[in-house]
Coordinates of C-alpha atoms and ligand atoms in Angstrom, one line a residue:
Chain W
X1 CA 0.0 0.0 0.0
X2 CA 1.4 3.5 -1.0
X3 CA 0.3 6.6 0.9
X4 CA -2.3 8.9 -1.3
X5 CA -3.3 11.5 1.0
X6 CA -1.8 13.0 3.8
X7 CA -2.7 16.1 5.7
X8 CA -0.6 18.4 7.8
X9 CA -1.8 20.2 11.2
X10 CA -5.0 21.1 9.2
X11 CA -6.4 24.3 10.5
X12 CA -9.7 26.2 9.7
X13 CA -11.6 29.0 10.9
X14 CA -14.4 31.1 9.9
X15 CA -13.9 34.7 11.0
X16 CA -13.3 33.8 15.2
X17 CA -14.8 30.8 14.8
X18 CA -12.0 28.0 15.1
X19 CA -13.4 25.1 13.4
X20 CA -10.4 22.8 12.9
X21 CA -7.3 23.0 15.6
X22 CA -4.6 20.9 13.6
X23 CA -5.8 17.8 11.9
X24 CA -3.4 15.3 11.0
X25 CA -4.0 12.3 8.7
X26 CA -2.4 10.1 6.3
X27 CA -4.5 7.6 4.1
X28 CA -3.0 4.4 2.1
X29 CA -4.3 3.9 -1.3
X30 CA -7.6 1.4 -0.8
X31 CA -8.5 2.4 2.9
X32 CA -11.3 3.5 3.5
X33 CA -11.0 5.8 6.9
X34 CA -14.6 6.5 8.4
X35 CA -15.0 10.2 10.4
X36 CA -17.5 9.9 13.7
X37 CA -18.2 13.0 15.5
X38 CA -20.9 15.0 17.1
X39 CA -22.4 17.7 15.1
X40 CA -20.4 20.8 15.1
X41 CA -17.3 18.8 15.1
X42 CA -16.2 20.1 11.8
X43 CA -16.2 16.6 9.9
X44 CA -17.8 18.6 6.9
X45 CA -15.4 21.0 7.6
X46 CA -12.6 18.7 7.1
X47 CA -13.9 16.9 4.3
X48 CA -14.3 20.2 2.1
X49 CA -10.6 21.2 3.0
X50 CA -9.1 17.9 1.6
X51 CA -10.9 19.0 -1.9
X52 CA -10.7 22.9 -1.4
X53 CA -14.1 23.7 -1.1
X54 CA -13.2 25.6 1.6
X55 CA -9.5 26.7 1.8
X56 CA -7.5 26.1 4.8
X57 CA -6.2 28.8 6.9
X58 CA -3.3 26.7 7.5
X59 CA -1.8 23.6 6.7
X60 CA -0.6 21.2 3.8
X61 CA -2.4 18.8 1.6
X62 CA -0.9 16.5 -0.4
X63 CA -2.3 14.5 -2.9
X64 CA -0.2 11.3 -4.3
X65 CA 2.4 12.9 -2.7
X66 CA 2.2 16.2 -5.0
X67 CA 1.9 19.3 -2.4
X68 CA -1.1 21.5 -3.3
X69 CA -0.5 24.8 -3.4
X70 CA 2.9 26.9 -3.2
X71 CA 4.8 27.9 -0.4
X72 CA 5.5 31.3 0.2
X73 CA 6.7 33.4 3.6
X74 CA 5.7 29.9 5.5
X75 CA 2.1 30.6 3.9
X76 CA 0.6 28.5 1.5
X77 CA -0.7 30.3 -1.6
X78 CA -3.1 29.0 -4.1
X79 CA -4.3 29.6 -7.5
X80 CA -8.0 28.9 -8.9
X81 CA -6.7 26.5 -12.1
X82 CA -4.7 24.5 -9.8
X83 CA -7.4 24.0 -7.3
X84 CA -10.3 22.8 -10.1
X85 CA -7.6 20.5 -11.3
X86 CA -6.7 18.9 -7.9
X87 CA -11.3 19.1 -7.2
X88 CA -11.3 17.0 -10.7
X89 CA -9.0 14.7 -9.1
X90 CA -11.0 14.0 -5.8
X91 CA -14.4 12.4 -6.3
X92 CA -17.1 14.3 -3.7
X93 CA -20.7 13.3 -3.0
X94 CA -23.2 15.5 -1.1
X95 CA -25.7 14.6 1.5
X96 CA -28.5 16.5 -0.9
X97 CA -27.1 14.5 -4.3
X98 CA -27.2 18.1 -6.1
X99 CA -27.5 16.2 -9.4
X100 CA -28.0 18.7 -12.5
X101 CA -31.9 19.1 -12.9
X102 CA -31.7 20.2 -16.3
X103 CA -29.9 17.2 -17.6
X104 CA -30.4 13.3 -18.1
X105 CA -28.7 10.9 -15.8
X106 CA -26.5 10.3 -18.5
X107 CA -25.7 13.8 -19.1
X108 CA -24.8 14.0 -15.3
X109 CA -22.3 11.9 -15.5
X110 CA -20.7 13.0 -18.6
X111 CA -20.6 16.2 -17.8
X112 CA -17.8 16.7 -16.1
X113 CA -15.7 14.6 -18.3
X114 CA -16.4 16.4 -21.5
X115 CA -16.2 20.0 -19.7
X116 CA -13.6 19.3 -17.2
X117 CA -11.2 16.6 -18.7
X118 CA -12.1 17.5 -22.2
X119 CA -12.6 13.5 -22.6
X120 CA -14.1 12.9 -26.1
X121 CA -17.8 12.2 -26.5
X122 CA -17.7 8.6 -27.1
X123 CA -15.5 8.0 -25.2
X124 CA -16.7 9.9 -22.2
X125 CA -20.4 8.0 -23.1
X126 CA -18.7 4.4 -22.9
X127 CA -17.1 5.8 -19.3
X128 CA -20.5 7.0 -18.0
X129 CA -22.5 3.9 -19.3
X130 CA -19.8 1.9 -17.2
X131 CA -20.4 3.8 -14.1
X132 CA -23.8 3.9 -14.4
X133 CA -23.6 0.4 -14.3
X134 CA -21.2 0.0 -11.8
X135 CA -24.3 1.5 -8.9
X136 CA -26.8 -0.5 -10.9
X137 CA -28.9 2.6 -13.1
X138 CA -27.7 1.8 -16.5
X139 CA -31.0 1.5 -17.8
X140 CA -32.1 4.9 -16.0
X141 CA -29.4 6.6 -18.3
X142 CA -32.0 8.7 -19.7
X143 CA -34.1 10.0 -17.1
X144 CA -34.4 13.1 -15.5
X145 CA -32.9 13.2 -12.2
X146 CA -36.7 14.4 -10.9
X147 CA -38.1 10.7 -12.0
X148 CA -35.8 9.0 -9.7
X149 CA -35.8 7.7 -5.9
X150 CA -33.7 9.6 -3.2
X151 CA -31.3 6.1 -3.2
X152 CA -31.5 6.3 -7.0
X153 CA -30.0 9.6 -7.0
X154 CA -27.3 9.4 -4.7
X155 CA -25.9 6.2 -6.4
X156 CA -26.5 8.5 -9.8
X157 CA -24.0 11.2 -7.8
X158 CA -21.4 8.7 -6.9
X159 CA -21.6 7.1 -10.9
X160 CA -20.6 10.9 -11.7
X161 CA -18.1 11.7 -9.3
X162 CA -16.7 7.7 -10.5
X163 CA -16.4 8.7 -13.6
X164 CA -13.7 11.7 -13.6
X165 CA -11.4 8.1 -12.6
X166 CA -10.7 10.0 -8.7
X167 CA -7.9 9.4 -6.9
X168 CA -9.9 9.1 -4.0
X169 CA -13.6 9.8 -3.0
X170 CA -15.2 12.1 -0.3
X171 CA -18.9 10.9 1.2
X172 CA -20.2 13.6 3.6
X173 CA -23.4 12.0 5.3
X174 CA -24.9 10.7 1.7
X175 CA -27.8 8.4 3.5
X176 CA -28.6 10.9 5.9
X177 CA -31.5 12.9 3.4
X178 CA -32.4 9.0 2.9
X179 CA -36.1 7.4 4.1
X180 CA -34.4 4.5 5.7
X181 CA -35.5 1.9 3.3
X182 CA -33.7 3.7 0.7
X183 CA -30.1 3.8 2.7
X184 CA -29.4 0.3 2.3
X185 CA -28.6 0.4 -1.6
X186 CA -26.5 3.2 -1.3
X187 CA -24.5 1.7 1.5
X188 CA -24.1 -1.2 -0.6
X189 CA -23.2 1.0 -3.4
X190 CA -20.4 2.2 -1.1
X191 CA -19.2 -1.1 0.2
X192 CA -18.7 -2.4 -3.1
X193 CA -16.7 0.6 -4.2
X194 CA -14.1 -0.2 -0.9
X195 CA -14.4 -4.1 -2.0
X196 CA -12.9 -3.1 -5.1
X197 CA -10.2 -0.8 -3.7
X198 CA -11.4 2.8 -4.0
X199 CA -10.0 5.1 -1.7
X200 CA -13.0 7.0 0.6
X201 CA -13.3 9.2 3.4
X202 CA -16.5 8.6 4.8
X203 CA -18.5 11.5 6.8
X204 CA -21.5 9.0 8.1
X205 CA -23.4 8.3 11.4
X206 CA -24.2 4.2 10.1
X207 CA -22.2 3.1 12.3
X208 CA -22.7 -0.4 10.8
X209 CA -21.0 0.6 7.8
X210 CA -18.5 1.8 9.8
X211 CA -17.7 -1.5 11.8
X212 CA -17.7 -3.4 8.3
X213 CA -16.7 -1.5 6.1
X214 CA -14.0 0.9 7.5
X215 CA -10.3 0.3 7.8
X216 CA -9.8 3.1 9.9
X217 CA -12.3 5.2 11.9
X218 CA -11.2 8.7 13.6
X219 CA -13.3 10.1 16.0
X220 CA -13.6 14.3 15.6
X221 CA -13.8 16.0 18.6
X222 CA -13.7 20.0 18.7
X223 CA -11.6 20.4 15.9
X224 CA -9.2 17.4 16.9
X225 CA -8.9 13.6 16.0
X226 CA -9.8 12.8 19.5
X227 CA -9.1 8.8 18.9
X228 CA -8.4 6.5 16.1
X229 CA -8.4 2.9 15.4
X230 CA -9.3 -0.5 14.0
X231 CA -13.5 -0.1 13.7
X232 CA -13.5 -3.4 15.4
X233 CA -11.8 -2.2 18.8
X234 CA -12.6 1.3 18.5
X235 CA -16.3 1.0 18.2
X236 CA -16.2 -1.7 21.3
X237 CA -13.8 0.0 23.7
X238 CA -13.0 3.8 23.0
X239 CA -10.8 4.6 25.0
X240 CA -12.2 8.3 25.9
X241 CA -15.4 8.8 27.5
X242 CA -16.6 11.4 24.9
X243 CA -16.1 8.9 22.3
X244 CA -18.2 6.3 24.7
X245 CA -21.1 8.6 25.0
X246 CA -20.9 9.5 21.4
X247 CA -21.2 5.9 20.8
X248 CA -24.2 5.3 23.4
X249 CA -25.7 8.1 21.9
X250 CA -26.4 5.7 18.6
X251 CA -28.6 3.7 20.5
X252 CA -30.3 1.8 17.8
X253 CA -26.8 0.3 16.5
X254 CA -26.0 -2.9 18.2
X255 CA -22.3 -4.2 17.6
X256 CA -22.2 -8.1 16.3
X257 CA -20.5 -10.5 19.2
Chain A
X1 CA -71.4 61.9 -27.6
X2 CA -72.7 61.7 -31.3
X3 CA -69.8 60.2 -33.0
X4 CA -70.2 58.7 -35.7
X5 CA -67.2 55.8 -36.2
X6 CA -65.6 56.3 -39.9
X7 CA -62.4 54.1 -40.6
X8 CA -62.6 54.5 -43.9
X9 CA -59.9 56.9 -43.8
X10 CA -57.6 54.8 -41.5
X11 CA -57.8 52.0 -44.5
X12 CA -57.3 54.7 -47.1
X13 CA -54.0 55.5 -45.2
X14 CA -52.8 52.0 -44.4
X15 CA -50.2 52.4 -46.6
X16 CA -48.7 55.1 -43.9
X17 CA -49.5 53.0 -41.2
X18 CA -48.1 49.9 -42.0
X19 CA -44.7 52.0 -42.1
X20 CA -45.2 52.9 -38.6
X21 CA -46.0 49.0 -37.6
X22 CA -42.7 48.3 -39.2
X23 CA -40.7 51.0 -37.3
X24 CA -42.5 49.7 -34.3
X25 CA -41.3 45.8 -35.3
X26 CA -37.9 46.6 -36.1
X27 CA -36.9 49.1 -33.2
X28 CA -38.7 46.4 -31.1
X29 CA -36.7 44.1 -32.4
X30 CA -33.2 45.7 -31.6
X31 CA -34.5 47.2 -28.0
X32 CA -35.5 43.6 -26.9
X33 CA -32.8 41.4 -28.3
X34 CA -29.9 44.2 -26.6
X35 CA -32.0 44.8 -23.3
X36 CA -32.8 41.1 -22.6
X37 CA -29.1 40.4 -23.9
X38 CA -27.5 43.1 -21.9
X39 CA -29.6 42.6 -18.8
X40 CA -28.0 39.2 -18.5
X41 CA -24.6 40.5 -18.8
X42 CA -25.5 43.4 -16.0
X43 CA -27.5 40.4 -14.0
X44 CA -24.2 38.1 -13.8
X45 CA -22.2 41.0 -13.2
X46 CA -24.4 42.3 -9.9
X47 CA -24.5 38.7 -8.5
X48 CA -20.5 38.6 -8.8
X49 CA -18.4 37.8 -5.9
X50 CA -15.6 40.9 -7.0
X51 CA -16.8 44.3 -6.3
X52 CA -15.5 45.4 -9.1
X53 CA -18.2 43.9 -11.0
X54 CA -21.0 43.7 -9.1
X55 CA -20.7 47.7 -8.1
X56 CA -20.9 49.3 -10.9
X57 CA -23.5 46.9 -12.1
X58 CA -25.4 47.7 -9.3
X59 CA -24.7 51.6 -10.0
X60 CA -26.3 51.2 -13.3
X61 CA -29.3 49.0 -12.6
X62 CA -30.3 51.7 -10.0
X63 CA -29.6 54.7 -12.1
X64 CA -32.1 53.2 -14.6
X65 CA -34.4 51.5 -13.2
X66 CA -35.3 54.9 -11.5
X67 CA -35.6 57.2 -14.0
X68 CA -38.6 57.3 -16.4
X69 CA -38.0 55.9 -19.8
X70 CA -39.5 58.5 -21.2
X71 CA -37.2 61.0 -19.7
X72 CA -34.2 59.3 -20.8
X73 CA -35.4 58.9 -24.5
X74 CA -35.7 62.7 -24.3
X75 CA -32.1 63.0 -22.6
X76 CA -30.5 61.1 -24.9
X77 CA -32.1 63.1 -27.9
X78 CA -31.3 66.4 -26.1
X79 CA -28.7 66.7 -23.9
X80 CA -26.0 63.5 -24.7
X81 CA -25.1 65.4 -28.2
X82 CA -24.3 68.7 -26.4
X83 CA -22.8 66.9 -23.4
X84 CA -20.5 64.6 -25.2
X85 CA -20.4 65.6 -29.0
X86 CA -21.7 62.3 -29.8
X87 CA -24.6 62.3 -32.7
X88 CA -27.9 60.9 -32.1
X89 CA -30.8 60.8 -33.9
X90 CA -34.1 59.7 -32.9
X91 CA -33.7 55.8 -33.4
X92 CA -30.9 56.0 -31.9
X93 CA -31.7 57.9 -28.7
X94 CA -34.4 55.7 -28.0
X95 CA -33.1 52.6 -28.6
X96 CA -30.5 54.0 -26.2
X97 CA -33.4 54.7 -23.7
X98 CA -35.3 51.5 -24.2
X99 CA -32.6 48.9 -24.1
X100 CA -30.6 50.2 -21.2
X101 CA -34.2 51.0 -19.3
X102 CA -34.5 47.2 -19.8
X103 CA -31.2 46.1 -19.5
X104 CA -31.7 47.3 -15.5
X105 CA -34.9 45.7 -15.3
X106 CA -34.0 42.5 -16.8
X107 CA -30.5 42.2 -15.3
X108 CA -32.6 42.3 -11.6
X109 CA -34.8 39.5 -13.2
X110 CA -32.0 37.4 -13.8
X111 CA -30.1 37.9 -11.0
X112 CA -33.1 36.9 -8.2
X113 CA -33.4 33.3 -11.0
X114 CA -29.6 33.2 -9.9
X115 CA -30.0 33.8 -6.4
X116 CA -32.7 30.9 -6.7
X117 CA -30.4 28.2 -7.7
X118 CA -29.7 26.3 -4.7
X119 CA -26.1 26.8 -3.4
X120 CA -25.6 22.8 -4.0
X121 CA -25.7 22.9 -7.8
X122 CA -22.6 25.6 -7.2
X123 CA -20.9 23.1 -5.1
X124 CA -21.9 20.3 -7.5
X125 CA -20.0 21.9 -10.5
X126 CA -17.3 22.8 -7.8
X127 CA -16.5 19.5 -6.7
X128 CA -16.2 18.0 -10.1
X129 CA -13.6 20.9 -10.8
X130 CA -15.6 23.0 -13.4
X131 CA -14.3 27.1 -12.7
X132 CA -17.2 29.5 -11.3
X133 CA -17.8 30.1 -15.2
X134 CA -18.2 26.9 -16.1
X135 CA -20.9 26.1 -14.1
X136 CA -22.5 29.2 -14.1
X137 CA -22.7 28.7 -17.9
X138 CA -23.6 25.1 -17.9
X139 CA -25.4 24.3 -14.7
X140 CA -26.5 27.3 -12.9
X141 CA -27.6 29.8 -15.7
X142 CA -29.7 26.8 -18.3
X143 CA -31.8 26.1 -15.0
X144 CA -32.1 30.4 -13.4
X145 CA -33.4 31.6 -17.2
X146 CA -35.7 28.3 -17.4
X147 CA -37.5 29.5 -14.1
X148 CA -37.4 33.5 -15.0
X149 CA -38.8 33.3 -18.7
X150 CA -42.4 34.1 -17.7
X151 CA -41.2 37.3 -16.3
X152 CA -39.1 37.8 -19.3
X153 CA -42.0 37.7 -21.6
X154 CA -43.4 40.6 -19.5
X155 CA -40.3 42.6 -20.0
X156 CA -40.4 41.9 -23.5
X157 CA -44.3 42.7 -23.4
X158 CA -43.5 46.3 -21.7
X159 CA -40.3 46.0 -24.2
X160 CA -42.9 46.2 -27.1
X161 CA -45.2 49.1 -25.8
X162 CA -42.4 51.0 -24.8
X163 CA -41.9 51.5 -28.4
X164 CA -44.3 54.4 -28.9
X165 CA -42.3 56.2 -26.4
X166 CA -39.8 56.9 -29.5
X167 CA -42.3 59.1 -31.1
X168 CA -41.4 61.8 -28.9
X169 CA -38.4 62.3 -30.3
X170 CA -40.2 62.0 -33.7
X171 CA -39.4 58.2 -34.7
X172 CA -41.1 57.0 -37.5
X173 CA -43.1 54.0 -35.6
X174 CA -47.2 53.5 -35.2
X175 CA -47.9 55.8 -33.1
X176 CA -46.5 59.0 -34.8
X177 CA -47.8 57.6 -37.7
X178 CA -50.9 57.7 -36.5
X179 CA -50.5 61.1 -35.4
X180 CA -49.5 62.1 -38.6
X181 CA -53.1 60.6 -40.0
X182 CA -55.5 62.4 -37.2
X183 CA -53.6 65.4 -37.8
X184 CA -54.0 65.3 -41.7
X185 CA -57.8 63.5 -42.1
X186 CA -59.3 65.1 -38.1
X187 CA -59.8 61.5 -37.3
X188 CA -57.8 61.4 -33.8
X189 CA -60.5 58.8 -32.5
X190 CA -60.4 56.6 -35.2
X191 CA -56.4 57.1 -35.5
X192 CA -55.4 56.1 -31.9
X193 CA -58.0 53.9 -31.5
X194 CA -56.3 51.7 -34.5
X195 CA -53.1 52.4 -32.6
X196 CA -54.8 50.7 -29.5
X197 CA -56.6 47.7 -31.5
X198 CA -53.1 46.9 -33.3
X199 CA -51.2 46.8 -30.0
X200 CA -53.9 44.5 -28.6
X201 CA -54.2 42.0 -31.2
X202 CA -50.8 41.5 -31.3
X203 CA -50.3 41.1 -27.7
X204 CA -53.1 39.6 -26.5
X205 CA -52.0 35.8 -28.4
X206 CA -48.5 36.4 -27.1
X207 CA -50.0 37.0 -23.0
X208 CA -52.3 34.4 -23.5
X209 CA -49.0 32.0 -24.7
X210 CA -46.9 33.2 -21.4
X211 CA -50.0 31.9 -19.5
X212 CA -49.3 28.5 -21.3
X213 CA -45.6 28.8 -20.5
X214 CA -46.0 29.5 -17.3
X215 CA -48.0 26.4 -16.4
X216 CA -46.0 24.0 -18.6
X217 CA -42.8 25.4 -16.3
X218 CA -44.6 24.6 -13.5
X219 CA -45.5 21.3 -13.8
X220 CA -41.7 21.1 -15.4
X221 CA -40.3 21.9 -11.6
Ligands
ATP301 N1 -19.2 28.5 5.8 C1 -19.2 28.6 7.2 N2 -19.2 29.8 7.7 C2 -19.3 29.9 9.1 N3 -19.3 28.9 9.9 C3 -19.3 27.6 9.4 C4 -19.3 27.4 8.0 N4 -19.3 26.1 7.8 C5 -19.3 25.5 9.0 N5 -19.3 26.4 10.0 C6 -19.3 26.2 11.4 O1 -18.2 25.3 11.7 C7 -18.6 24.3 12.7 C8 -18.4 22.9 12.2 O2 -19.2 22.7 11.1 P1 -19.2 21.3 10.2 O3 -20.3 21.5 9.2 O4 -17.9 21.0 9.8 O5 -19.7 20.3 11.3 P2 -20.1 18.8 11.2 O6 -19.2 18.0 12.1 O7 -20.1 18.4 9.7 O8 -21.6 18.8 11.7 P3 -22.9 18.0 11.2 O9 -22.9 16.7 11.8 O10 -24.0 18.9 11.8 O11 -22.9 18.1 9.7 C9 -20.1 24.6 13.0 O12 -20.1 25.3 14.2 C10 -20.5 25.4 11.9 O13 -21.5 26.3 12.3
MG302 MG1 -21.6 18.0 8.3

C-alpha cells in the first residue's frame, strides 16, 4: 500500500470561529477511513478542506504525494486553475445529491468529463454507461434526475463523481436525506466501491457501515482527532469517555459478538 | 357623444400605417434582443463575488431603473449630443433609452433566478472541478433563465409598448404615424383607436402564450 493523502496540522476558521485546531491524517491507497463525530465537530469541515471547497487557513495537503498549493513566507498560496484541477481529481458526493436538474442521468455523469477533462464524446459515453452500471442505473441513463428515488440519485452522484477516474472519493453523510429503506442500496453501493479498492473518506453516522466497512475510523472531537483505530476495537472500547457517549448516543446500533 | 365611427380613412391610409408598424417591429426588435441580452450581462455581473463587477453593475441598474424611460429617451435626444459631442438621432436615442431602461430591469430579473439556484448545484459543478464560469454557464444559468422566462415575456411585453415612447423624439413608428393621419384626415378617434386595436391583437395571443408557458414550467419543476 502507498500513501495517497496526507494532511498536515489542518487548521480552519471562519472569521473567530476556530473550526479545525490541527488535523493530522495520512491515508494508504484502498483504505477506506470513516469520520465519527458529534455535530459541530467540523467533519464537513474537514472533508471540504481535503478538496478545497473551503480553503484552509493553514496547513498542507498532499495529494499522491504532490503538495497542493505553493509555499510562500511559510504561507501557502493558491491559484484557482490549480485547485479545479486537484477538485477533478477527488471524487465528492453530497448529503443532498445536487444532481444537475436540467440534464439526463446520462448527461450527469458525462458532464464533467467532457467539460472538465475534455474526454471525447464517445468515449466519455462508454465511461458513463460503465459507471452507471457499476451503482446499478444503467438503464435509468435517460431519465431526469426528478423521476428518480432519493437512493436512485445518490448512487447517480457517486456514478458521476466515479467517472472523472478519482484518486480518491469524499462521502459527507450521503444516506442521511435518505427514508431509511432507501439507505441500504446506497451503502451497498459504497461497500462495493471499498471491495474493489477505492479510496474513501467517509463522513456518516451508520455506524454499521462503519464496523464493516471501514479500515480506519477517527473520531472528531472539537476540531481534533480525538481517537483512532481498527472499527472493530474502537467502536467496542474507545478509550475516551466522549467517544463512549458519542457511541451510546447511537442507540439503535447494536455491535455483532 | 354623437360620433359617428368612420375608418374608412384609416384604411385609405394603411399604406402610412403599415410603415409605422414596421418601425415599431424593427426598433422592437433591436431594443428587446440588446435589453434582454445586456440585462443578462449586467444580471451576472451584480451577482459577482468581486466588487469590481458587481458595483458598478449595481450603479447602473439603479440609475435606470429609477428614471422614467420617457425622460431618458428625451435626454438622450437632447442633452447627450451637447454633453459629449456624440450624434444621435431619434432611433438612436431611444433605442438608447429603451434597451438600457430594460437592461436594468432584466438584469434584476436574472439575478433573483440566480440567487434561486440552490447553493448545492454551485458546489456540485465545484466539486467536479468546473471554474465558477463553467458552471455558471452550464449548470446554474440553463436552469435560473428556465424559471425566469415568464417574467421575461413581460419585460419583453413592456419592451414592445415601450416602443411608442420613441415618437417623442419624432421616430417613425405607429404611433407618430398615427399622429400624422389624425392630424391630416381630423380622425384622432379613429387614429389612436387603430393604434390601440393593433397593439392589442398582437399582444393579446402572445400573453395568453406566457400563460401557457408558465403552467407547462410549473409542472416542469
Ligand atoms: N461556511 C461557514 N461559515 C461559518 N461557519 C461555518 C461554516 N461552515 C461551517 N461552519 C461552522 O463550523 C462548525 C463545524 O461545522 P461542520 O459543518 O464542519 O460540522 P459537522 O461536524 O459536519 O456537523 P454536522 O454533523 O451537523 O454536519 C459549526 O459550528 C458550523 O456552524
Ligand atoms: Mg456535516
Amino acid at each position: 500500500m502507498s500513501e495517497i493523502l496526507r494532511i498536515e496540522n489542518l487548521h480552519k476558521s471562519f472569521d473567530d470561529l476556530e473550526v479545525l485546531k490541527g488535523i493530522d491524517l495520512t491515508v494508504q491507497s484502498g483504505e477506506t477511513v470513516v469520520i465519527l463525530g458529534s455535530s459541530g465537530s467540523g467533519k464537513s469541515t474537514m472533508l471540504r478542506c481535503v478538496n478545497f471547497m473551503e480553503s484552509p487557513t493553514n496547513g498542507k495537503i498532499y495529494l499522491n504525494g504532490d503538495l497542493i498549493g505553493t509555499e510562500r513566507n511559510g504561507k501557502m498560496t493558491y491559484k484557482e486553475a490549480e485547485l479545479c484541477t486537484l477538485r477533478s481529481r477527488i471524487g465528492m458526493v453530497f448529503q443532498h445529491f445536487n444532481l444537475f436538474p436540467h440534464m439526463t442521468v446520462l448527461e450527469n455523469v458525462l458532464e464533467g468529463q467532457v467539460i472538465v477533462l475534455g474526454r471525447a464524446k464517445m468515449e466519455a459515453r462508454d465511461k458513463a454507461m460503465a459507471q452507471l452500471e457499476r451503482v446499478g442505473l444503467a438503464e435509468k441513463a435517460f431519465e431526469y434526475p426528478s423521476r428518480l428515488s432519493g437512493g436512485q440519485k445518490q448512487r447517480v452522484a457517486i456514478a458521476r463523481a466515479l467517472a472523472m477516474d478519482p484518486e480518491v472519493m469524499l462521502f459527507d453523510e450521503v444516506t442521511s436525506a435518505l427514508d431509511p429503506e432507501l439507505v441500504g442500496e446506497v451503502l451497498k453501493t459504497m461497500r462495493q466501491l471499498a471491495e474493489e479498492g477505492m479510496t474513501m473518506l467517509c463522513v456518516t453516522h451508520e455506524l454499521g457501515f462503519a464496523y464493516h466497512v471501514a479500515n480506519r475510523v477517527l473520531f472528531l472531537n472539537e476540531g481534533i482527532i480525538l481517537e483512532q483505530g481498527e472499527p472493530q476495537s474502537i467502536l467496542k472500547n474507545p478509550d475516551t469517555n466522549r467517544m463512549r457517549e458519542f457511541l451510546d448516543g447511537h442507540s439503535l446500533f447494536k455491535l455483532p459478538d | 357623444m354623437g360620433h359617428t365611427w368612420d375608418f374608412a380613412t384609416i384604411l385609405q391610409n394603411w399604406p402610412v400605417l403599415w410603415v409605422g408598424i414596421k418601425g415599431t417591429v424593427f426598433i422592437f426588435v433591436i431594443t428587446v434582443v440588446l435589453g434582454l441580452g445586456g440585462g443578462l450581462v449586467v444580471g451576472v455581473a451584480r451577482y459577482a463575488k468581486s466588487p469590481f463587477l458587481s458595483w458598478p453593475a449595481r450603479a447602473f441598474v439603479e440609475v435606470f431603473r429609477n428614471t422614467p424611460v420617457l425622460v431618458q429617451i428625451i435626454w438622450f435626444f437632447y442633452a447627450f449630443p451637447i454633453l459629449t459631442g456624440i450624434e444621435t438621432d431619434p432611433f438612436l436615442a431611444a433605442v438608447l433609452g429603451i434597451s438600457l431602461n430594460t437592461m436594468a430591469f432584466s438584469a434584476e430579473i436574472y439575478r433573483a433566478g440566480i440567487q434561486s439556484i440552490d447553493r448545492g448545484q454551485w458546489e456540485a459543478g465545484k466539486a467536479i472541478g468546473m471554474t465558477y464560469n463553467q458552471t455558471l454557464r452550464r449548470i446554474i444559468l440553463p436552469v435560473a433563465v428556465k424559471r425566469v422566462l415568464p417574467a421575461l415575456t413581460n419585460r419583453g411585453i413592456e419592451v414592445f409598448k415601450m416602443s411608442t415612447l420613441a415618437s417623442v423624439v419624432g421616430y417613425v413608428e405607429t404611433l407618430n404615424q398615427a399622429k400624422l393621419i389624425a392630424d391630416l384626415n381630423y380622425n384622432p378617434i379613429e387614429s389612436y383607436t387603430a393604434v390601440a386595436l393593433i397593439f392589442f391583437v398582437v399582444l393579446f395571443p402572445v400573453v395568453q402564450g406566457t400563460y401557457v408557458l408558465e403552467r407547462m414550467l410549473r409542472k416542469g419543476d
